[in-house]
Amino acid sequence: MANEVDLVLKGGKIVTPDALFSGAIAIEKGKIAAIATEASCPPGRKTIDVGGKYVIPGVVDPECHLGHARLLEEDFKSETRAAMAAGVTTWGMQLSSTVIRKTMTTFERPDDVPPWLKVFPILPEVGDKHSMVDYFLTSKIMNDTHASEIPALAEKHGVTSFKTQLHLRSGTAVWDVWIGGRQQGIFGYDDGTVYLAMRNVAQLGPPGIYSLHCENWEIARILQQDLTRQGRKDTGAWDDRSPAFCEAGHVRTYAYYAKITGCPLYIQHVTAPETVKEILKAKEEGVKIFGQTGSHYLSLPKDTWKINVPLRSKETIGQIWEALRDGLIDCVGSDHVNYDKRREEMEVKGDVWKTQSGFPSRVEALLPIMLSEGVNKGRITLQRLVEVCCANPARIFGLHPRKGILAPGSDADLVVVDLDRTCKVTKDMIFSSAGWSIYEGWEIRGWPVMTILRGEVMMEWPEGEPRPKIVRQPIGRYIPRQLASK
Amino acid sequence: MANEVDLVLKGGKIVTPDALFSGAIAIEKGKIAAIATEASCPPGRKTIDVGGKYVIPGVVDPECHLGHARLLEEDFKSETRAAMAAGVTTWGMQLSSTVIRKTMTTFERPDDVPPWLKVFPILPEVGDKHSMVDYFLTSKIMNDTHASEIPALAEKHGVTSFKTQLHLRSGTAVWDVWIGGRQQGIFGYDDGTVYLAMRNVAQLGPPGIYSLHCENWEIARILQQDLTRQGRKDTGAWDDRSPAFCEAGHVRTYAYYAKITGCPLYIQHVTAPETVKEILKAKEEGVKIFGQTGSHYLSLPKDTWKINVPLRSKETIGQIWEALRDGLIDCVGSDHVNYDKRREEMEVKGDVWKTQSGFPSRVEALLPIMLSEGVNKGRITLQRLVEVCCANPARIFGLHPRKGILAPGSDADLVVVDLDRTCKVTKDMIFSSAGWSIYEGWEIRGWPVMTILRGEVMMEWPEGEPRPKIVRQPIGRYIPRQLASK
Amino acid sequence: MANEVDLVLKGGKIVTPDALFSGAIAIEKGKIAAIATEASCPPGRKTIDVGGKYVIPGVVDPECHLGHARLLEEDFKSETRAAMAAGVTTWGMQLSSTVIRKTMTTFERPDDVPPWLKVFPILPEVGDKHSMVDYFLTSKIMNDTHASEIPALAEKHGVTSFKTQLHLRSGTAVWDVWIGGRQQGIFGYDDGTVYLAMRNVAQLGPPGIYSLHCENWEIARILQQDLTRQGRKDTGAWDDRSPAFCEAGHVRTYAYYAKITGCPLYIQHVTAPETVKEILKAKEEGVKIFGQTGSHYLSLPKDTWKINVPLRSKETIGQIWEALRDGLIDCVGSDHVNYDKRREEMEVKGDVWKTQSGFPSRVEALLPIMLSEGVNKGRITLQRLVEVCCANPARIFGLHPRKGILAPGSDADLVVVDLDRTCKVTKDMIFSSAGWSIYEGWEIRGWPVMTILRGEVMMEWPEGEPRPKIVRQPIGRYIPRQLASK
Amino acid sequence: MANEVDLVLKGGKIVTPDALFSGAIAIEKGKIAAIATEASCPPGRKTIDVGGKYVIPGVVDPECHLGHARLLEEDFKSETRAAMAAGVTTWGMQLSSTVIRKTMTTFERPDDVPPWLKVFPILPEVGDKHSMVDYFLTSKIMNDTHASEIPALAEKHGVTSFKTQLHLRSGTAVWDVWIGGRQQGIFGYDDGTVYLAMRNVAQLGPPGIYSLHCENWEIARILQQDLTRQGRKDTGAWDDRSPAFCEAGHVRTYAYYAKITGCPLYIQHVTAPETVKEILKAKEEGVKIFGQTGSHYLSLPKDTWKINVPLRSKETIGQIWEALRDGLIDCVGSDHVNYDKRREEMEVKGDVWKTQSGFPSRVEALLPIMLSEGVNKGRITLQRLVEVCCANPARIFGLHPRKGILAPGSDADLVVVDLDRTCKVTKDMIFSSAGWSIYEGWEIRGWPVMTILRGEVMMEWPEGEPRPKIVRQPIGRYIPRQLASK
């Protein structure tokens, strides 16, 4: 007993959803070997004293979109560094089959969209070479073929989560509004595709789950006409174009079919109390349904930038914090996208319609914003943060108990958090290839200062240094998931 | 690092709500010192090899009623042994102020019911001398005075949970139906008392909680008239006298006032889908509400014995298992009561109206029934059992993180569970002073075989022996709870 | 064809819920003989030209409480004159069995409350001698005996509507707050009584209906303690003592049992949007449920006087008008009570607790307020007024098609309405024996200027005269109702 | 007074939603002049004694689709005779702009669909020449242009009701399944079109109303794939292809947007309890929403023929009768369509997929089925029939008080009903140009035996004759409606 282990983290305040205690964590062969009081921890070949800081599980960010605007490989190289720098150890990649490729391609016709089973192998091939973080796949369901592939994707490739972007229902009609439509070959689908997907996900059983981007862009189309007719070009118009009812309306519609099919749902962007209410109604009817919000929806008011689902009012931000605290929203995700463009390239000042949606580097803000705006401002406890940023995403997406919790045998994915570190965000802190952040100039209090992936220290941010350092080569791996029925 | 500890449990499969792993638990000074793989566990001055069995947190049984029919001291002596024998390490005592006494008294008038602040000190005085298990108090609110004492009880005595038995609303009118009415001085209260209690509990903030026994006996009164008019005397008539709508109706009524006051609710006996539905509706309206069922409601059909709330049909039992599995019910409790009477003294064969309600020894069945009927029959996982029998009650009743979980620094309350131990229940296994069990003759598979309280082995049941042995003198302590706002 | 008839009303604008047209009404033997264009109306032995005024069905006021404070006979004499003066031709008397008497009696014990079947015959005996208006009975259910008498009351005496005053549940405990408690022998009942009544009403089938005064005085008891502790004595405190949730809470509770029993409900006082919402929820669950408000709840804000249910805020008054307009409230009633006391005798200035609740002469305000505040201020149409003041009450209480509509064969109960008549309310206009009105000084525009009961002109108010005149001796009759199943 | 009138109907039992009485109706210049007892009725230049039969208002059938498969003019000629023969006096024509034409045209591109304002004048031009019945227009909204025309259609042409067929959302994708798609130029629309229409209808104010054909054919597409894969070709498969949840799901979705926009909804085909439940939920949320069922949904089980929405099971038929009786469904309509084809031309025996949907001559069955299956089998009263077939459609579609009721000044549209007339349906009774009925061979008890339109006897069916006779040339007129705000 109590042999020497590879690594010991001591001097920390260890945080789980259940408990918060001073102690140490022992790591052996990439797994947690012990969680213990300092006195009872086995000796480590290497010991790191975290000096009273908090130790939390590595962040499981359920949503990023790599390969969105350039080659998947390139995004894997740059963007997973950004994630690692920010305390993310497991990344949920929500990808369309069209981005799983080794060379840039274009999509002219629906038939150009590849079946999932054809392209899937490229993902771990590319990712396992370049990823700094572990990652899993949420396959975007873009047509009936994709919906039909669900059982095989689960069985052969451990893909148990799927997603449909409901705002893209009308296909080519959105290409003008959303540049990604053209780039990713969005040709539309109908409720039949969604229903087929739901039926197939339901049949998987746990941890099968179906993610929905809820936002009725068919109605936003009309509202946009109104706004342009009124001459509105200000950034706030982007919220007025797609108000909360467009989001909540989709939840109501598709929660009904989820009830009919018995399909568990994951609402990708809960940004308004109207949506929270629909989720509660669905639960009351027996639907298994979860909700995610984003750190940006918890910090940036509607006149900041355009994004889909839009940013909301300051009052709404407060309501979403409360819903997160009270257990009405389950997860927080970054929805990280990289256009590899400078701010000047994306923004057309004074014209929201011409400005490109989707500010970059969201993953780098995820944990800091939750610490700074959430924990340090008393809106949620650090334990609740661990629940919504680590434990819940891992549980809901079937990564559990390997990821998201602290237990002997689980992957030793850890983040050391300094709740008092204060730092103003500057451009030179950004790892994302886009090179800028919407939060530049924000004084953030509370930062991840060390990230450990499967026992390896990947990132360090020593006190006094201007930014985190990535201290190790990529070791990220694709994480297949297992059906409970197998 | 890794000094010798008092005790190590090795060779176990450790179960938490989050994880299940092979490992060891180190205990020092009554607290958990480490949870670790075997190799990483510190050495113990004493080591117990549990031989591949499961190790779970000690059971936190939220509901027992000591002193119901005889002196509190006597029940502490005999009944806490029964609890300990069955794997319970923390017991929620739901007591009326009238049972907090050192000599038997009678209650003739409402004024005979003592205020809580007057009698409270007797509880730890008696309990800390005789209790085998740790215990906390849920004060029964029987009148406006009690409701007014809530803030002081929380502040001075760490009482943060309170209860009203709604079936006793009409006071002396129930004395004929329920012997406890006379014994405990039930004189009735009204919605005003309940409202005042709710308002005061709401003001406590977490972990303040208000328990309700939901069962409309005013309506049961009419149904009982019908049944006696029809000549019904069979045991099943007890369910027909107080059908599910009497239970669900109360939930609907009082959840409304909980919403108005912002008071968290705990529904003491969820025995039917009608009640589950009302709880869901209340949640949809924003009420913080939890539900408990009992191992007896999960195993005994309606013609078995009379009890309040009544046992239900076999079909309903199946539905309650499903609700428990699906997270719609949060806790399981024993509702243990001891009349210190043999079966022959309680039962009038063929006449349910004359038979005494409330079979004894319920606490001894709690964990075994959950293991045998639940885990071993595939209705819930062992992890879900740990959630509903340990973690959730601890969290809801504010004992957390001291009780109900496994984490360094938490009390080392543990149960070793043998999922394969099979044993037929016989009278001589019973520790309760009543000396009999409704489950006599049942072949139970899955038993607690060792109970540890704050690091002390209190109970052992070596293989081959006919029954558990209590191996240590009482060390139970009253557990005050802390308001989050303090 | 077209023989001469007893009476023709010509020159009117005739209003029904369905239509509004210029025409004439022919009356023969107390019944409507024709509704016709003027040219097609048969000749009358007597013809009245109403000169372009509106003709509506006689008002069916569903709620008055005669005999409340003095002998029934005395109230019949004075108060039915007040009703007739104000356009009421059918009066729903909601009476307790204790007021059906010929001499004043007192009630010391529950047994002093007479069964309904014993006292019923006194009602038509007294009423048919002295009543100016036709009347029907809604029997108050005060105990289990009353609830058991429901089938016999329906069969023998044509009583198909019943009522329980839920604020009086706790019996003698309300005697201090409500003088009527002592006067009428209120000894309390429980949910069992209510359940038994519901079951019996449900079994009657249409038009059986159960009225509830919804107002949780058990909670009001606590709020009153708060208010007195705060030194509040102002009139507005009466609303704060029993806020909307006390009313809505009862609706929620008892609508549930109505759903269980299949009993149609009539909510006697809908004064707040919270109550409207509960009624909608009950409908969604399949409960047959109707709501009544009062002209006082549509005109008098909370600081005007005390009454049960209390008057509400000005904002709420607006919301109740909207609910009435939109069909969410079905009827308007006067809730007329007579204490036979001058204002000075009832009011203790500056002390709402000592002031007597229930201002007099409400029936005289019913139609004028609906015309003046409702129709003439554009809040409802005259057709909607006819629906909520005539057709709906008649339909719901089973008087239909005899009362409440205009059709050949129906009773010729008519009111001529002058929408432009403007008159300031003065004490000398009051017919009620109390001799005063809370509306004194109000300039009311829109008055009934003629009332016809079964073809007889009972009231006339010629232009230029200061007040209506009763021009005929009483001819009112008790109206028994018929079960649809008979 | 009491001048001679054009026509008197005497000896009848006159039925309104409110009353049922023996009497006479006097008619002058096409309007009702008097409703009277026989003795008080003015003399008629012509008198018809209906011999104790029932007299009800002319049926207002809210839904037919003329010009569906041939020229509007041709359908006007033949099909309005069928309507008149069956007691319909006012017909709601639910037309797409593509059928408002004088010569047959084809539609290749979305631009081929004409704006409403361009084609509208053709409708009264053709109709007023050939129609046997009065008629009003419900404009089908097929694209944004149509949605934008709503205010002008209301103002200029008295069109206040609009409709969208939600099953045709996906446009050309339905052409294979539904022949009407090609014939009428269905090119699809999206939620934006629906939202725009709702907003514009809401702005009209009463009696603006938006009709929806609720049936999710996008999901039916998947279910049809399943069924064909299983080899199903039986008629019952048509129901399995589009089960109740496809209908109810649409109600839930669009009732939400109706709530957001404040738009009153009319659900065109309520065929299942699931839909009734969604309507109740919408009402609870404050949506003004009405529901229509069809006489075919009340009489024909699912294996009879294909139609959209499909026929349902026998059990469901019973539930729909109950919902109609209990006021949960408001109207009954025929949904009459004429393909001008014999049964042999439409039916492919044993292959539901090749059989043409939509059996003919539905309007001729409407009133007889309601009388025979409804009134004479005790499922609804004749008064309720008058409510759902006459008064409610007139009120909801803004024809009130001109149509649907009996009041002086209203159009003298009347039907004499013989509840005892019994007759087996044969091909030679059919007036529709298709020349056959799905009800052939049914023994129907209860028939319209005379129809009067604006005082003119149009149809007579003397006792002993085999079928009704049309006895007069067409006098039907387009009925524009008036906004309440004008």
GROMACS .gro file of N, CA and C in nm, chain A residues 14 30 35 52 110 142 170 179 183 198 204 253 315 325 342 392 403 408 427 436 449 451 454-455:
model
   72
   14ILE      N    1  -0.982   2.098  -0.276
   14ILE     CA    2  -1.037   2.015  -0.382
   14ILE      C    3  -1.188   2.032  -0.388
   30GLY      N    4  -0.170   0.831  -1.537
   30GLY     CA    5  -0.273   0.912  -1.600
   30GLY      C    6  -0.409   0.906  -1.532
   35ILE      N    7  -0.756   1.036  -0.356
   35ILE     CA    8  -0.798   1.169  -0.311
   35ILE      C    9  -0.791   1.159  -0.160
   52GLY      N   10  -0.267   2.633  -0.171
   52GLY     CA   11  -0.396   2.679  -0.122
   52GLY      C   12  -0.496   2.710  -0.232
  110PRO      N   13  -2.706   1.893  -5.259
  110PRO     CA   14  -2.727   1.809  -5.142
  110PRO      C   15  -2.644   1.681  -5.146
  142MET      N   16  -2.772   1.625  -4.084
  142MET     CA   17  -2.809   1.723  -4.186
  142MET      C   18  -2.910   1.671  -4.287
  170SER      N   19  -3.420   2.568  -4.335
  170SER     CA   20  -3.461   2.605  -4.471
  170SER      C   21  -3.343   2.605  -4.569
  179ILE      N   22  -2.281   3.274  -4.329
  179ILE     CA   23  -2.174   3.233  -4.418
  179ILE      C   24  -2.145   3.084  -4.407
  183GLN      N   25  -2.038   2.743  -4.663
  183GLN     CA   26  -1.912   2.674  -4.636
  183GLN      C   27  -1.931   2.528  -4.598
  198MET      N   28  -3.466   1.152  -3.388
  198MET     CA   29  -3.516   1.132  -3.251
  198MET      C   30  -3.547   0.985  -3.225
  204LEU      N   31  -3.124   0.410  -2.906
  204LEU     CA   32  -2.991   0.381  -2.851
  204LEU      C   33  -2.998   0.354  -2.701
  253THR      N   34  -4.193   2.313  -2.969
  253THR     CA   35  -4.227   2.225  -3.082
  253THR      C   36  -4.157   2.091  -3.073
  315GLU      N   37  -3.088   4.250  -1.825
  315GLU     CA   38  -3.185   4.192  -1.732
  315GLU      C   39  -3.194   4.040  -1.752
  325ARG      N   40  -2.795   2.886  -1.137
  325ARG     CA   41  -2.775   2.861  -0.993
  325ARG      C   42  -2.880   2.764  -0.939
  342ARG      N   43  -0.914   3.857  -3.814
  342ARG     CA   44  -0.902   3.965  -3.719
  342ARG      C   45  -1.036   4.038  -3.705
  392ASN      N   46  -2.174   1.765  -1.496
  392ASN     CA   47  -2.296   1.749  -1.577
  392ASN      C   48  -2.267   1.721  -1.724
  403LYS      N   49  -1.456   1.098  -1.719
  403LYS     CA   50  -1.429   1.242  -1.720
  403LYS      C   51  -1.526   1.315  -1.626
  408PRO      N   52  -1.091   0.773  -0.775
  408PRO     CA   53  -0.984   0.682  -0.814
  408PRO      C   54  -1.025   0.605  -0.940
  427LYS      N   55  -0.482   4.126  -2.622
  427LYS     CA   56  -0.472   4.048  -2.745
  427LYS      C   57  -0.362   3.943  -2.736
  436TRP      N   58  -0.780   3.753  -3.137
  436TRP     CA   59  -0.845   3.860  -3.060
  436TRP      C   60  -0.962   3.805  -2.979
  449VAL      N   61  -0.476   2.826  -1.362
  449VAL     CA   62  -0.331   2.853  -1.366
  449VAL      C   63  -0.251   2.727  -1.394
  451THR      N   64  -0.325   2.329  -1.604
  451THR     CA   65  -0.416   2.224  -1.653
  451THR      C   66  -0.339   2.094  -1.665
  454ARG      N   67  -0.485   1.376  -1.815
  454ARG     CA   68  -0.442   1.238  -1.786
  454ARG      C   69  -0.304   1.236  -1.717
  455GLY      N   70  -0.290   1.319  -1.618
  455GLY     CA   71  -0.170   1.318  -1.535
  455GLY      C   72  -0.055   1.402  -1.587
   0.00000   0.00000   0.00000
